[in-house]
PDB file of C-alpha atoms in Angstrom:
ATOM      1  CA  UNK A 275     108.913 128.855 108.035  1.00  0.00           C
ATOM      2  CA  UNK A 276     108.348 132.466 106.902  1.00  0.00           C
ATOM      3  CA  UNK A 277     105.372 133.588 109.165  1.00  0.00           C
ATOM      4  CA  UNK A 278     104.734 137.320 107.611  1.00  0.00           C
ATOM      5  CA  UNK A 279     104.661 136.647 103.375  1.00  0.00           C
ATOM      6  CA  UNK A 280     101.886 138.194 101.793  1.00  0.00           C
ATOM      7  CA  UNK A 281     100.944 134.904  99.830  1.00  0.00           C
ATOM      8  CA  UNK A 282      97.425 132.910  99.540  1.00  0.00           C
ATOM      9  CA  UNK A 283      99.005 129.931 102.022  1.00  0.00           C
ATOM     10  CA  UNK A 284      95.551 128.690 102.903  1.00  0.00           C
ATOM     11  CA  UNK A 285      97.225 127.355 105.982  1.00  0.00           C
ATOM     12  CA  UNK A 286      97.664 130.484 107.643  1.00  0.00           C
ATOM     13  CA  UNK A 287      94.841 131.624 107.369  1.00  0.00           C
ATOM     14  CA  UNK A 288      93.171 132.935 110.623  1.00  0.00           C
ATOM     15  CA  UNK A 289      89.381 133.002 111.252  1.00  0.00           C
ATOM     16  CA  UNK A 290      88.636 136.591 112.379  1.00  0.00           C
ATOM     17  CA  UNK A 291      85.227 137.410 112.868  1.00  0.00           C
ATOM     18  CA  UNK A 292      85.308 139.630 109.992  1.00  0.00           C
ATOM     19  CA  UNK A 293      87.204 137.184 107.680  1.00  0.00           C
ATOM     20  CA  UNK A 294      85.099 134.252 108.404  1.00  0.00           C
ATOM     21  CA  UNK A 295      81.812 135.965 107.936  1.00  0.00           C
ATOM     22  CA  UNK A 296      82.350 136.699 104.408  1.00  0.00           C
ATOM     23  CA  UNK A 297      83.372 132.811 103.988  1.00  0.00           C
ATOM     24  CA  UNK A 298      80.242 132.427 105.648  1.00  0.00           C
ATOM     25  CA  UNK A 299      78.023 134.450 103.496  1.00  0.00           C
ATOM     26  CA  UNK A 300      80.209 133.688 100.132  1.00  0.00           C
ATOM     27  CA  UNK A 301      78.718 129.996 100.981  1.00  0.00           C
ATOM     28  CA  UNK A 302      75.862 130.916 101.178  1.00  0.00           C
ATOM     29  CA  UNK A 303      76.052 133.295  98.095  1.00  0.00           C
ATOM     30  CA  UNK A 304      77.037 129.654  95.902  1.00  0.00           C
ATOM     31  CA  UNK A 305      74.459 127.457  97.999  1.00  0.00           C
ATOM     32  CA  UNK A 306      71.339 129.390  96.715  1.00  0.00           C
ATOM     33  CA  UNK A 307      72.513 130.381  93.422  1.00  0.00           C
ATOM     34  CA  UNK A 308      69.558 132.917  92.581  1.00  0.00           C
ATOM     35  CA  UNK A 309      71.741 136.135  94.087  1.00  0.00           C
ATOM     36  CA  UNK A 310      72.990 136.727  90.964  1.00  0.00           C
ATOM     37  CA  UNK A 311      75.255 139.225  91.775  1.00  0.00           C
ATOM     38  CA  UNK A 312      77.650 139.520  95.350  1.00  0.00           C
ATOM     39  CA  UNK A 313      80.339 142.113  96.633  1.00  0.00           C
ATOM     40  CA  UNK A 314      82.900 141.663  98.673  1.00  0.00           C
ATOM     41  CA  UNK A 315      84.679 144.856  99.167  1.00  0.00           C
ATOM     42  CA  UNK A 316      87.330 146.429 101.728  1.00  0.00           C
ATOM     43  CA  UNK A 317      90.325 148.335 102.128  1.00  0.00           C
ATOM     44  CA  UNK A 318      93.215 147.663 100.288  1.00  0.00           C
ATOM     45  CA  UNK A 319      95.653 144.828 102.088  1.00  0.00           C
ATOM     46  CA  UNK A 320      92.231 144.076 104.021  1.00  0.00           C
ATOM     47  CA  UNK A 321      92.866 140.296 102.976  1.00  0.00           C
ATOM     48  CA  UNK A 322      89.563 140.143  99.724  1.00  0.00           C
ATOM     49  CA  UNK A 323      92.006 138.044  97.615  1.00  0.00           C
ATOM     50  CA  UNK A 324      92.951 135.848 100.251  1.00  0.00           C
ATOM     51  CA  UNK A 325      89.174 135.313 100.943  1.00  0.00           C
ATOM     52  CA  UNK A 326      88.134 134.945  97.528  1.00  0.00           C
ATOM     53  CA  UNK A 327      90.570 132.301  96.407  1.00  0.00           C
ATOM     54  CA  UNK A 328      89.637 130.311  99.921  1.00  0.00           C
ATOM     55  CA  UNK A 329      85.930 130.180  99.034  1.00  0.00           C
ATOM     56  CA  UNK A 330      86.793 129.102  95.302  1.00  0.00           C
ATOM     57  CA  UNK A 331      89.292 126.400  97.047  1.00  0.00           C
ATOM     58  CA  UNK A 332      85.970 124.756  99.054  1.00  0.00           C
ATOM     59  CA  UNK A 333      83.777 125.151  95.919  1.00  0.00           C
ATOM     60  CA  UNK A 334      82.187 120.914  95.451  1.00  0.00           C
ATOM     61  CA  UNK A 335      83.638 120.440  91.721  1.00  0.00           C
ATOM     62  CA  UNK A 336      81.009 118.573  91.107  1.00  0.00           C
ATOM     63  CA  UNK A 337      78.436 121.010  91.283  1.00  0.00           C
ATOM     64  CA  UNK A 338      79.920 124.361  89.990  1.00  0.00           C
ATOM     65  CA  UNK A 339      81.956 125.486  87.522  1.00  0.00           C
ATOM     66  CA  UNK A 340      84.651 128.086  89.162  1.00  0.00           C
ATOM     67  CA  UNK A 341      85.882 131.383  86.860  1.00  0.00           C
ATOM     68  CA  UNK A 342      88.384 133.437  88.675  1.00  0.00           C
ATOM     69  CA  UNK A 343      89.331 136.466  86.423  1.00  0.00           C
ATOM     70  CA  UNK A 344      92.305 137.843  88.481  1.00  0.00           C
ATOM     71  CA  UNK A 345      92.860 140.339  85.479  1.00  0.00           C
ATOM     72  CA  UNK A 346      89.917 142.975  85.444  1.00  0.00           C
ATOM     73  CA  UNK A 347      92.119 145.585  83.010  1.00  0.00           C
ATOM     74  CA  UNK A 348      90.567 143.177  79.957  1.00  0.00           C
ATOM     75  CA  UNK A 349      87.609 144.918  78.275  1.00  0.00           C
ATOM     76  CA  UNK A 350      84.383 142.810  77.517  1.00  0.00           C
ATOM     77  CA  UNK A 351      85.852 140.816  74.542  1.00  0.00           C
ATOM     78  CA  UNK A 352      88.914 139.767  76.195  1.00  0.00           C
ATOM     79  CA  UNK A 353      86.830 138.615  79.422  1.00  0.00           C
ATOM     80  CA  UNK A 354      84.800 136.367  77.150  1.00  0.00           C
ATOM     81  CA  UNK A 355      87.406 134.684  75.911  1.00  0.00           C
ATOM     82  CA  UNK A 356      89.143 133.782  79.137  1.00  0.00           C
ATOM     83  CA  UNK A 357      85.840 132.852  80.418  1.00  0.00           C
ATOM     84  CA  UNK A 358      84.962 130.719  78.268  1.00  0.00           C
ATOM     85  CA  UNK A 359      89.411 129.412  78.062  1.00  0.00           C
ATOM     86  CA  UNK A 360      88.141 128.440  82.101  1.00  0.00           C
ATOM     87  CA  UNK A 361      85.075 127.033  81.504  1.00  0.00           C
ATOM     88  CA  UNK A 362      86.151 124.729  78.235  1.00  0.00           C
ATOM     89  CA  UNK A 363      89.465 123.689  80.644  1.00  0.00           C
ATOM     90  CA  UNK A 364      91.430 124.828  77.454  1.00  0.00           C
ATOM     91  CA  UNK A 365      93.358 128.077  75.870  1.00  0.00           C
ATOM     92  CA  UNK A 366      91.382 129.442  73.592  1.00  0.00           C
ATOM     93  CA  UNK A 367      92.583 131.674  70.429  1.00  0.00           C
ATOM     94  CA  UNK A 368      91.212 134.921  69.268  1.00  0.00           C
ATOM     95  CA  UNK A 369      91.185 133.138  65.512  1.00  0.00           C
ATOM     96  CA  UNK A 370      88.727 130.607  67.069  1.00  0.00           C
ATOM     97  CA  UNK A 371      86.155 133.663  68.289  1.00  0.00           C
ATOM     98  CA  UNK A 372      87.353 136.611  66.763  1.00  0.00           C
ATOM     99  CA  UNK A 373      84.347 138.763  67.397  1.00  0.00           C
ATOM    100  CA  UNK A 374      82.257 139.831  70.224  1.00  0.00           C
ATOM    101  CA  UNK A 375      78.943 137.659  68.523  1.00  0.00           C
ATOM    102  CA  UNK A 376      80.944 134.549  68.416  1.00  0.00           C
ATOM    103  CA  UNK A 377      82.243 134.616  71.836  1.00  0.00           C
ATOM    104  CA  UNK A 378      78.797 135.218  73.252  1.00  0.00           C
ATOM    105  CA  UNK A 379      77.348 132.387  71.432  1.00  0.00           C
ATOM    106  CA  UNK A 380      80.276 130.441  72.715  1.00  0.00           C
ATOM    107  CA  UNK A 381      79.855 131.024  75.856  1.00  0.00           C
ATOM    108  CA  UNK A 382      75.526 130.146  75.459  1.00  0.00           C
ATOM    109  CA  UNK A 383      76.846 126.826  74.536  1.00  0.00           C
ATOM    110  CA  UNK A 384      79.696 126.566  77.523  1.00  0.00           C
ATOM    111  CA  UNK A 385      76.643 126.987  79.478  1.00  0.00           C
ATOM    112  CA  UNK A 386      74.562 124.534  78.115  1.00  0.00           C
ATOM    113  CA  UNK A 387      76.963 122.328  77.825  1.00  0.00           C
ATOM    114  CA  UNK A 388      79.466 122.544  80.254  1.00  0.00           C
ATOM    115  CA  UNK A 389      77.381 123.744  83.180  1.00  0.00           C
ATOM    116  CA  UNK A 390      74.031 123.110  82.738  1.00  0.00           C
ATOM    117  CA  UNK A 391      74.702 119.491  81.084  1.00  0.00           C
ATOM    118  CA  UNK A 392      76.619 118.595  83.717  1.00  0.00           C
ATOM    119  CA  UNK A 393      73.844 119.718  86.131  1.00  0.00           C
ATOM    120  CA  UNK A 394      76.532 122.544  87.678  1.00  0.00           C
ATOM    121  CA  UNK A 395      76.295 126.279  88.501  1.00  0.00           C
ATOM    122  CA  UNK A 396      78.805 128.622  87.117  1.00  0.00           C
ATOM    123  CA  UNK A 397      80.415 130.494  89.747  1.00  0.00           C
ATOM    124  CA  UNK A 398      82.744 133.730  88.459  1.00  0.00           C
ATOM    125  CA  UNK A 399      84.324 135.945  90.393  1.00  0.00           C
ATOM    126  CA  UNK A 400      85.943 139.493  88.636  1.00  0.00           C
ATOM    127  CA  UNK A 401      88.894 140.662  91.194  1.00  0.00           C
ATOM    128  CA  UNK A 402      89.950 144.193  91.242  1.00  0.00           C
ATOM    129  CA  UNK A 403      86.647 144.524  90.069  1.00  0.00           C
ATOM    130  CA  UNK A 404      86.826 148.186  90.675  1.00  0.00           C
ATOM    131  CA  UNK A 405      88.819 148.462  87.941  1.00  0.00           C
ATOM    132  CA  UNK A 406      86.234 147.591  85.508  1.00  0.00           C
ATOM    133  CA  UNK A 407      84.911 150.170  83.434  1.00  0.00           C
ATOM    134  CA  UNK A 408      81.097 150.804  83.258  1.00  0.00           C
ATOM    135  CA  UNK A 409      80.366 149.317  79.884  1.00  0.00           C
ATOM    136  CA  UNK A 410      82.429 146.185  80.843  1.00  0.00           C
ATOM    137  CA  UNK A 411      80.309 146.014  84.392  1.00  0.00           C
ATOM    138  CA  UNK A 412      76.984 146.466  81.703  1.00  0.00           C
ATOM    139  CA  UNK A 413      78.541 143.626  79.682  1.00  0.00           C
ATOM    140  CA  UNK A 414      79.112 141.117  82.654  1.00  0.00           C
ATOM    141  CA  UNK A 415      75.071 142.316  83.835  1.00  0.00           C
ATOM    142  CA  UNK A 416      73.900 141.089  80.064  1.00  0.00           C
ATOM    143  CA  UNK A 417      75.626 137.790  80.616  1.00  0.00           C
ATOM    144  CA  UNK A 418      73.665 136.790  83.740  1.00  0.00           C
ATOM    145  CA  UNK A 419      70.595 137.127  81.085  1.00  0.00           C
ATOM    146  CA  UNK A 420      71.834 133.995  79.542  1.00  0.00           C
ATOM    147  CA  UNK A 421      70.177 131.358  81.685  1.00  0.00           C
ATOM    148  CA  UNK A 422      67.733 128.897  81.419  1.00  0.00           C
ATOM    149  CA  UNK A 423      64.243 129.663  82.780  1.00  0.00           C
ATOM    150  CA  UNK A 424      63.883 126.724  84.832  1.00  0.00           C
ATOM    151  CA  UNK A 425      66.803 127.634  87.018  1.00  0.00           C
ATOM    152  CA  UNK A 426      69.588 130.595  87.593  1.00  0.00           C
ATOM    153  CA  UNK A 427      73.079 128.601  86.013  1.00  0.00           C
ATOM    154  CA  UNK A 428      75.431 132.077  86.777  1.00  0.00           C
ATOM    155  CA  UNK A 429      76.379 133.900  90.031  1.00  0.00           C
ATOM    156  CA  UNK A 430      78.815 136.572  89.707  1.00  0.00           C
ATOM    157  CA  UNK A 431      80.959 137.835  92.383  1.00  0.00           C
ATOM    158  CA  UNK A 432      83.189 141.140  92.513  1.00  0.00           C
ATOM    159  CA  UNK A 433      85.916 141.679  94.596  1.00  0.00           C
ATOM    160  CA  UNK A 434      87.136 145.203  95.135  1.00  0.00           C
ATOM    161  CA  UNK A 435      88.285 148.470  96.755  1.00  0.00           C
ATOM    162  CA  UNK A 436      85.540 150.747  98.524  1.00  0.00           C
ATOM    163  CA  UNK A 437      85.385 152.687  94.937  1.00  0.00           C
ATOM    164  CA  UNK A 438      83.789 149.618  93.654  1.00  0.00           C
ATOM    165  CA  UNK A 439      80.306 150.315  95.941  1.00  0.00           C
ATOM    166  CA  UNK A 440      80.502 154.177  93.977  1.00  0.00           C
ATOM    167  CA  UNK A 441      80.763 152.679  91.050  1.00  0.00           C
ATOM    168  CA  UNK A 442      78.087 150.469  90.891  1.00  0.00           C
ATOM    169  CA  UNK A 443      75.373 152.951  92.682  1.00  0.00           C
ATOM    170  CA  UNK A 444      75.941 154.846  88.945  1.00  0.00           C
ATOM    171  CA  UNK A 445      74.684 151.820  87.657  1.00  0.00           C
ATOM    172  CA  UNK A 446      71.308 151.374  89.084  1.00  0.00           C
ATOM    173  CA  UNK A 447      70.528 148.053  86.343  1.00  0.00           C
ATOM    174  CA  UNK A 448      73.501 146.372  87.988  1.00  0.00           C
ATOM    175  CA  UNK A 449      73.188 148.029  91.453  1.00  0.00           C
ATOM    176  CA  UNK A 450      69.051 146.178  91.759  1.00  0.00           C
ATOM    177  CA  UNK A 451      70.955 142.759  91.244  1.00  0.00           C
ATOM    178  CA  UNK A 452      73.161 142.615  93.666  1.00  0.00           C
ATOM    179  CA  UNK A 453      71.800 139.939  96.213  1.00  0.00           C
ATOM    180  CA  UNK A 454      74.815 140.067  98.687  1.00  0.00           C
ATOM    181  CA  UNK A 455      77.325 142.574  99.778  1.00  0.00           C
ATOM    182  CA  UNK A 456      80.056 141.872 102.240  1.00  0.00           C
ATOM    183  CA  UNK A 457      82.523 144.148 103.709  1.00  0.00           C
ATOM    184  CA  UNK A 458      85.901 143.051 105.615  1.00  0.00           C
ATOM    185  CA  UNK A 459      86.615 145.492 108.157  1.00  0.00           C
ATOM    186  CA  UNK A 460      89.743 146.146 109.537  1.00  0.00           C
ATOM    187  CA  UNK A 461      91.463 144.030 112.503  1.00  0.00           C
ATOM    188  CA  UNK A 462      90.621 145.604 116.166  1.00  0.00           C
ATOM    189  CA  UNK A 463      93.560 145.358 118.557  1.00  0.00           C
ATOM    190  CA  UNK A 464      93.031 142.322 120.105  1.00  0.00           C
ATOM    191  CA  UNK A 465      92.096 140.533 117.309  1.00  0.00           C
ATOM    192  CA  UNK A 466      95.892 141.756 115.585  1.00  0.00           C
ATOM    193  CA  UNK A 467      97.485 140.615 118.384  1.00  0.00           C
ATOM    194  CA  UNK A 468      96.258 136.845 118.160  1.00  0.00           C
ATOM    195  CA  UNK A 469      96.258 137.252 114.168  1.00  0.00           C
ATOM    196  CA  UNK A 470     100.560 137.310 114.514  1.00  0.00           C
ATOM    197  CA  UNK A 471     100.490 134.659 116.836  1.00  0.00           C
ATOM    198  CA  UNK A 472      98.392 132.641 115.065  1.00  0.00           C
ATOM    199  CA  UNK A 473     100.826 133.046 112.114  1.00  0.00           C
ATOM    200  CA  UNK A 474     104.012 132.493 114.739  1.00  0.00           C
ATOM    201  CA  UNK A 475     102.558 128.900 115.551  1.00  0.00           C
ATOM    202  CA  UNK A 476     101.840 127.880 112.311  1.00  0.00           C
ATOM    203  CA  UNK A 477     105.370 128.793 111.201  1.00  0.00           C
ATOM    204  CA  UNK A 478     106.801 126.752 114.668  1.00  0.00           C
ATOM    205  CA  UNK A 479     108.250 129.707 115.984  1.00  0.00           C
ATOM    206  CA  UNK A 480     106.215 130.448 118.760  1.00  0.00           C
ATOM    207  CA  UNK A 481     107.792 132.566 121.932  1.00  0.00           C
ATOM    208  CA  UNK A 482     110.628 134.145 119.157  1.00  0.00           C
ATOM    209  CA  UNK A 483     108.556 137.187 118.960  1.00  0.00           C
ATOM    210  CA  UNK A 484     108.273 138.986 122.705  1.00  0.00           C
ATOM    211  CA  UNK A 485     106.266 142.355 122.214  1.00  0.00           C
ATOM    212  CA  UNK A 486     104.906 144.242 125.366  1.00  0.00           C
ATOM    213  CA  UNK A 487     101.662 145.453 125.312  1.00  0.00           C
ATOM    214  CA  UNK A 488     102.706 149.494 124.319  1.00  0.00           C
ATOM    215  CA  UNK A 489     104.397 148.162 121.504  1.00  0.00           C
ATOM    216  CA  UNK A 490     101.445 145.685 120.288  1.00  0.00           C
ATOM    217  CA  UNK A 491      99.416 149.395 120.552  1.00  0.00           C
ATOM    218  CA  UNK A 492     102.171 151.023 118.638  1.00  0.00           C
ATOM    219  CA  UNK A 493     102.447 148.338 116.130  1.00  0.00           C
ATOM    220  CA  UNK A 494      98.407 149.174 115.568  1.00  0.00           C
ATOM    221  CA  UNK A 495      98.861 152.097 115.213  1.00  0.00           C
ATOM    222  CA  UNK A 496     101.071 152.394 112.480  1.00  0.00           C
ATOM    223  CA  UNK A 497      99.380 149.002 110.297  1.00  0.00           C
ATOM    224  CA  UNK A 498      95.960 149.924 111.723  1.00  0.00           C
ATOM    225  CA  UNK A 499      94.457 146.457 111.755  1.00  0.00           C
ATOM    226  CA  UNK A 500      94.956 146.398 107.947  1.00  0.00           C
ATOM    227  CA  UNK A 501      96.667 142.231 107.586  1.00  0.00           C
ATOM    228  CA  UNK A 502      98.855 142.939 104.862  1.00  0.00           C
ATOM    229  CA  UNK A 503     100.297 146.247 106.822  1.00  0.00           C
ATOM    230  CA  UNK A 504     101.045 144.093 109.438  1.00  0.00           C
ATOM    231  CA  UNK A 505     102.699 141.323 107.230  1.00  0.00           C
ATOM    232  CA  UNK A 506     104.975 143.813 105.932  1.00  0.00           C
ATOM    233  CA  UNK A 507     105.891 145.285 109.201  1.00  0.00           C
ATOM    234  CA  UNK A 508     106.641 142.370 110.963  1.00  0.00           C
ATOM    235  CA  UNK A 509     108.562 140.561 108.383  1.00  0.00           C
ATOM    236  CA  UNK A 510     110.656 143.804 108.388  1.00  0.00           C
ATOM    237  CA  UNK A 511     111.125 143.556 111.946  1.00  0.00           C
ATOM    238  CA  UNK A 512     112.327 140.260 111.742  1.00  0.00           C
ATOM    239  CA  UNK A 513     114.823 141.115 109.060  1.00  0.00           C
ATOM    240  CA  UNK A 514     116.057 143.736 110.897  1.00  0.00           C
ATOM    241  CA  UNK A 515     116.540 141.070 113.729  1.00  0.00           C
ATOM    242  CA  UNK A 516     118.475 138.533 111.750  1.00  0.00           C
ATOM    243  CA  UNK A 517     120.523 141.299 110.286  1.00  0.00           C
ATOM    244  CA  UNK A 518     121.466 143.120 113.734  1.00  0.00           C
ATOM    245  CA  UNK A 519     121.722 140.285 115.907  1.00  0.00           C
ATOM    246  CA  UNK A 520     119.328 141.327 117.780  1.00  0.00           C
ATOM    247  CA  UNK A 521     116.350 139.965 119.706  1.00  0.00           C
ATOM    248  CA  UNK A 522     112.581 140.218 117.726  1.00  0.00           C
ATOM    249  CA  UNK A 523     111.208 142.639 120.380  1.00  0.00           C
ATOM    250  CA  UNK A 524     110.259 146.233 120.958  1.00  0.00           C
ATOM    251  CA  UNK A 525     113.378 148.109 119.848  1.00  0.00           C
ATOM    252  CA  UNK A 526     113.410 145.903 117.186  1.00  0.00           C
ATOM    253  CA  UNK A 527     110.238 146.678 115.946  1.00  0.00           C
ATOM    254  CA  UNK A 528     110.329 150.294 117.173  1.00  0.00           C
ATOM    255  CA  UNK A 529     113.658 150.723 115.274  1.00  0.00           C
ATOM    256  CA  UNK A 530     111.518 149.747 111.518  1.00  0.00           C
ATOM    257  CA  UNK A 531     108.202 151.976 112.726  1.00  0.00           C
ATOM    258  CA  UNK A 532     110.744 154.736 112.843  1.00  0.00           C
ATOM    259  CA  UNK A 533     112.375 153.931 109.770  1.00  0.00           C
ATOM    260  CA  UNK A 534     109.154 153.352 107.821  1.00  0.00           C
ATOM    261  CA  UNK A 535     108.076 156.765 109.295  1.00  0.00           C
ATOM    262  CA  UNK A 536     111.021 158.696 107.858  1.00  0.00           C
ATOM    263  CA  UNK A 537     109.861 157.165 104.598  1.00  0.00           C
ATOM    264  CA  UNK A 538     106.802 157.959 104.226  1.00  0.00           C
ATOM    265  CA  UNK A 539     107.820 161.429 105.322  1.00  0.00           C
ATOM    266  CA  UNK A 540     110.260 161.214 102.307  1.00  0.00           C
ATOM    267  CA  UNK A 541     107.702 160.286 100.082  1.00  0.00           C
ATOM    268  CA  UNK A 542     104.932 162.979 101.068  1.00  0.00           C
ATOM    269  CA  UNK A 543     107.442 165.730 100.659  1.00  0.00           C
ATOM    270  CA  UNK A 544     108.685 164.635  97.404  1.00  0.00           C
ATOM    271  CA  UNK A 545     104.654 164.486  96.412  1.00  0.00           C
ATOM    272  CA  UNK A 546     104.403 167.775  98.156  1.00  0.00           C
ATOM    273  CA  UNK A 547     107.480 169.043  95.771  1.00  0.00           C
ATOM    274  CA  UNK A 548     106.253 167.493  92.593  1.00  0.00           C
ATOM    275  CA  UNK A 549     102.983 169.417  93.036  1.00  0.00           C
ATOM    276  CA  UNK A 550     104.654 172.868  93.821  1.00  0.00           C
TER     277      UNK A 550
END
C-alpha cells in the first residue's frame, strides 16, 4: 500500500502527543455538551481535518446528531440549509426554505425534533472556519441561542488556520463562548521519525525506507514537523525511487529536497518579478 497519501485513512493514523490530545479534549468537548463553542486550530497541513473527521467517526449515533460543513465559503443562508439537509438525513431545496426566516424556523423544529426528541445533542463542526466572514461567525453565535432551557442541545466546533484565533478576538460576543481551544503543534524530530515508520508498517513495507540520522534531520528541516509536508516529500522520494531504480535512501531523498528547493526558488523569484 501507498504509505505517504494525504487522505483521511483512519488507519494510519498515528497518536502523537499533540494529535491525540485534541481527540482527547474534542471528547471531552461532546461529553459535557455545555462548551458551546470549541477551536481547534493549527498550521496548515498540521493534520485539523484528519482530526476532526476522526472525532466525528467515534461520535455514539445514538446520542448526537453529527454536522460536518466541509464548505465554509457558504454565507449564513446557504449554511442553514445544509444544516438542516444533515440533520433531516435528506437534500433539501431552496423552494422548500427560500428565505432566511423559514430556514431558521426549520432548523427550531430539526432541533426539537430530530435532536432533542430523540434525546441527542447536535454536534457541528464549520472547517476552514477561518474562512467565515464575521456576520456568518455572528449568525452561527445566534443559532446556539436556540436551545431549550432545561439543557444545552448545540456544540459548535471550528476548525481552522491560526487567522481563525484573530478573527474571533474581533468578535468579543463569540470570543466569551468559546469553552475549549486546542492547538496542534507541529511534529518534533523524534516524533517525525516514528510518524513515517508508523505509516511504513501499516502499509507492510517496513525496512524499504533506510534513512541515516543526518538525513532524518535534513528531511525536518525542509517539512518542519508539518505531516502533510512530510507526506508529500516522502511520497516524492519514493517516486523518484521507482522511477530511477534506485534504492529509497539518502540520495534518494536528498536528490527531491534539492529539486523541491530549486522550485521554490523558481517560484519566489517569479513572485519577486511579478511585484517589480
Amino acid at each position: 500500500a501507498a504509505p505517504f497519501e494525504n487522505n483521511r485513512d483512519s488507519g494510519y493514523y498515528y497518536p502523537s502527543s499533540t494529535h491525540d490530545e485534541a481527540l482527547s479534549r474534542l471528547s471531552y468537548l461532546a461529553e459535557d455538551g455545555n462548551f458551546t463553542f470549541g477551536v481547534l486550530s493549527g498550521y496548515c497541513g498540521s493534520g485539523k481535518t484528519y482530526i476532526r473527521t476522526l472525532f466525528h467517526s467515534r461520535l455514539d449515533k445514538e446520542r448526537y446528531t453529527s454536522v460536518v460543513i466541509e464548505n465554509s465559503l457558504l454565507d449564513l443562508d446557504g449554511l442553514l440549509l445544509e444544516i438542516i439537509s444533515q440533520v433531516r438525513g435528506r437534500r433539501c431545496a431552496v423552494f422548500e426554505f427560500p428565505d432566511r426566516y423559514s430556514r431558521i424556523a426549520e432548523f427550531k423544529k430539526c432541533l426539537q425534533e430530530d435532536v432533542a426528541g430523540y434525546g441527542r445533542h447536535l454536534v457541528m463542526t464549520f472547517d476552514e472556519a477561518h474562512l467565515l466572514d464575521t456576520n456568518t461567525l455572528e449568525g452561527i453565535r445566534s443559532l446556539t441561542n436556540i436551545n431549550s432551557p432545561l439543557q444545552n442541545l448545540i456544540t459548535v466546533l471550528l476548525v481552522g488556520q491560526a487567522e481563525l484565533e484573530a478573527k474571533l478576538t474581533a468578535l468579543p460576543a463569540l470570543d466569551q463562548r468559546i469553552g475549549l481551544r486546542i492547538r496542534l503543534s507541529r511534529l518534533d524530530l523524534a516524533t517525525s521519525v516514528s510518524y513515517i515508520k508508523h505509516r511504513l508498517n501499516i502499509a507492510g513495507i517496513s525496512g524499504r525506507l533506510s534513512l541515516s540520522a543526518d538525513t532524518h534531520e535534513a528531511l525536518y528541516k525542509s517539512t518542519e514537523g508539518i505531516p502533510r509536508k512530510i507526506n508529500n516529500l516522502l511520497k516524492l522520494t519514493i517516486e523518484f525511487a521507482r522511477i530511477n531504480n534506485t534504492d529509497i535512501d539518502d540520495a534518494a531523498l536528498a536528490a527531491v529536497i534539492r529539486d523541491q528547493s530549486r522550485v521554490s526558488q523558481v517560484e519566489r523569484d517569479i513572485h519577486q518579478g511579478l511585484l517589480l
